[in-house]
XYZ file of C-alpha atoms in Angstrom:
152
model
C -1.004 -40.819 -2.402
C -1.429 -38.269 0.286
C -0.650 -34.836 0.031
C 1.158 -33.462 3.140
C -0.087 -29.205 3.123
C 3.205 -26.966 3.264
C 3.088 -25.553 7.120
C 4.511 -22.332 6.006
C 1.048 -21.179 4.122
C -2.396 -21.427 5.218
C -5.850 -21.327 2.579
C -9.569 -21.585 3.332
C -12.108 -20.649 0.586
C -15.828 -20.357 1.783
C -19.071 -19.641 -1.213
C -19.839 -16.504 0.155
C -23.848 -17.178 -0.531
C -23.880 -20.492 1.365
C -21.211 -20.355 3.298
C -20.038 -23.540 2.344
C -16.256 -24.246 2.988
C -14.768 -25.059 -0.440
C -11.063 -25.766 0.842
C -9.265 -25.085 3.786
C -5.588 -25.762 4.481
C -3.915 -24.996 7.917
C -6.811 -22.587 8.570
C -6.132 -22.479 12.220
C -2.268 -21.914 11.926
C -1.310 -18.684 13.318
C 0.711 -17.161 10.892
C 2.209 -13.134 10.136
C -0.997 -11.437 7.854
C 1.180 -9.849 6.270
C -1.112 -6.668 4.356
C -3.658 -8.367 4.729
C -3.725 -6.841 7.905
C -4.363 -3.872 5.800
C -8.197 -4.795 5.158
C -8.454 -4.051 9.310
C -7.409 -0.843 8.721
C -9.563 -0.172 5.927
C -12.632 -1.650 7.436
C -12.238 0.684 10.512
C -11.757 3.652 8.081
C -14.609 2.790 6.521
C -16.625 3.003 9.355
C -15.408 6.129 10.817
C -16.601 7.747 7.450
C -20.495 5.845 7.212
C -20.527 6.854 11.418
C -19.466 10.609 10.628
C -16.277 10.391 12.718
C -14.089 10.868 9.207
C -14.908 12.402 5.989
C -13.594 11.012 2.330
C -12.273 14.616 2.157
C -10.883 15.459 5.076
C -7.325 16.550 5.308
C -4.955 14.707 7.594
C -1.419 16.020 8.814
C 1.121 13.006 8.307
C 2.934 12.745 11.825
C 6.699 11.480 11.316
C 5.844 8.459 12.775
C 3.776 7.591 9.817
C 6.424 8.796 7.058
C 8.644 6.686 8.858
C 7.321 3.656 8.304
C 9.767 1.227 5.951
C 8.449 0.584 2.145
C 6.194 -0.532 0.710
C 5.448 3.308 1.096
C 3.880 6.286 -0.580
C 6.841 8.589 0.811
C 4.554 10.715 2.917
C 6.775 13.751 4.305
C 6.321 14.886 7.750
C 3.791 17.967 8.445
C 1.953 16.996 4.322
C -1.876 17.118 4.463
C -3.131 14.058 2.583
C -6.988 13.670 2.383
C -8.373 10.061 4.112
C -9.532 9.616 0.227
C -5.965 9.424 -0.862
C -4.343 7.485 2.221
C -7.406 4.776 1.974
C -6.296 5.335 -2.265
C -2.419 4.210 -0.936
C -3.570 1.778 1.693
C -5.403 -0.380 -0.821
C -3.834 0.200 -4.219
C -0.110 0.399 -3.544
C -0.071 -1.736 0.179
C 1.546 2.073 1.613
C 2.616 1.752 5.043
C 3.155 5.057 5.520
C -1.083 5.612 4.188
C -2.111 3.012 6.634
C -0.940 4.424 9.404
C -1.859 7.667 9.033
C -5.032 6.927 8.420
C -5.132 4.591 11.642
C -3.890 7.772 13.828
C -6.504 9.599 12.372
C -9.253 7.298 13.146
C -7.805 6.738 16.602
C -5.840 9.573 17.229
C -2.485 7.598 17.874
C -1.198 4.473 16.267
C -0.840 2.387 19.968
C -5.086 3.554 20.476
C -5.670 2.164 16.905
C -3.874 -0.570 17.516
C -5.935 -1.542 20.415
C -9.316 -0.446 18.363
C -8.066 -3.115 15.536
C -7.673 -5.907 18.102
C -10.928 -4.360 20.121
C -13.027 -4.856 16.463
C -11.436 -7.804 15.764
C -12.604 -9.803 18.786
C -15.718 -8.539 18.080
C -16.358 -10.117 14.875
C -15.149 -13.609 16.660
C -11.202 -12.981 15.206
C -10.020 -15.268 18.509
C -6.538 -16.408 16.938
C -5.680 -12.704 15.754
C -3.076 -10.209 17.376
C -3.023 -6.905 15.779
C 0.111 -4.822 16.492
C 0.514 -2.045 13.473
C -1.629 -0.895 11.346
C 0.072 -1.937 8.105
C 1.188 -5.915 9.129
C 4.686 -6.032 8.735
C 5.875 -8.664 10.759
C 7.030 -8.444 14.202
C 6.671 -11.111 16.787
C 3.077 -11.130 18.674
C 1.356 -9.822 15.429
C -0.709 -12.646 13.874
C -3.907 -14.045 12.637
C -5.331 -17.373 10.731
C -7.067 -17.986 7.502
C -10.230 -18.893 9.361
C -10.326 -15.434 11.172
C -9.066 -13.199 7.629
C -12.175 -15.277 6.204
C -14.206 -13.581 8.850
């Protein structure tokens, strides 16, 4: 019997010390990231902070675009000063919206320039079937990526 893979979802599974692929299912499937799209966001705050450009402490002014962003959120108000420590907290812990992209306007300066560095960093690291276009991946059309380039 023959077990036809559900084209809706996508898997692959590598042993991070050899690299090995362990399974892979519709790996090359463009498909929505969903917040997964968050760990792009988090990787690029991450190195703002080890390059000096951001500090864990550092106070941030949410704009309204940011508290404006649908849930999941960590209702951010317009004009509240939220440290990167806490937005990365919100990104990662509770999938915030809002968090994410405050923290990519504060990396960036504006979400569209962040959304550009995300795709910019991406191709970089050999992401080829990925299309960034928010920081926080909820879906709209154009915004995609595989499992073989999340595995990346």
């Amino acid at each position: 019997m023959v077990l036809m893979a559900n084209q809706k979802y996508a898997a692959m599974v590598m042993d991070a010390r050899s690299g090995e692929i362990l399974h892979s299912e519709n790996a090359n499937k463009r498909l929505h990231p969903a917040s997964l799209t968050k760990m792009m966001t988090l990787y690029l705050a991450f190195d703002a902070i080890r390059y000096g450009r951001l500090k864990l402490d550092q106070k941030v002014i949410i704009s309204k675009n940011a508290a404006s962003e649908p849930p999941s959120k960590f209702w951010y108000k317009p004009g509240q000063r939220v440290s990167i420590r806490y937005l990365i907290r919100a990104s990662a812990i509770r999938s915030a919206n809002d968090a994410a992209t405050a923290l990519g306007e504060a990396i960036s300066g504006s979400e569209k320039i962040f959304i550009s560095d995300m795709n910019k960093a991406a191709k970089k690291m050999g992401m080829n079937s990925t299309s960034f276009l928010n920081a926080h991946g909820l879906t709209e059309i154009g915004h995609y990526s595989t499992a073989k380039d999340l595995l990346i």
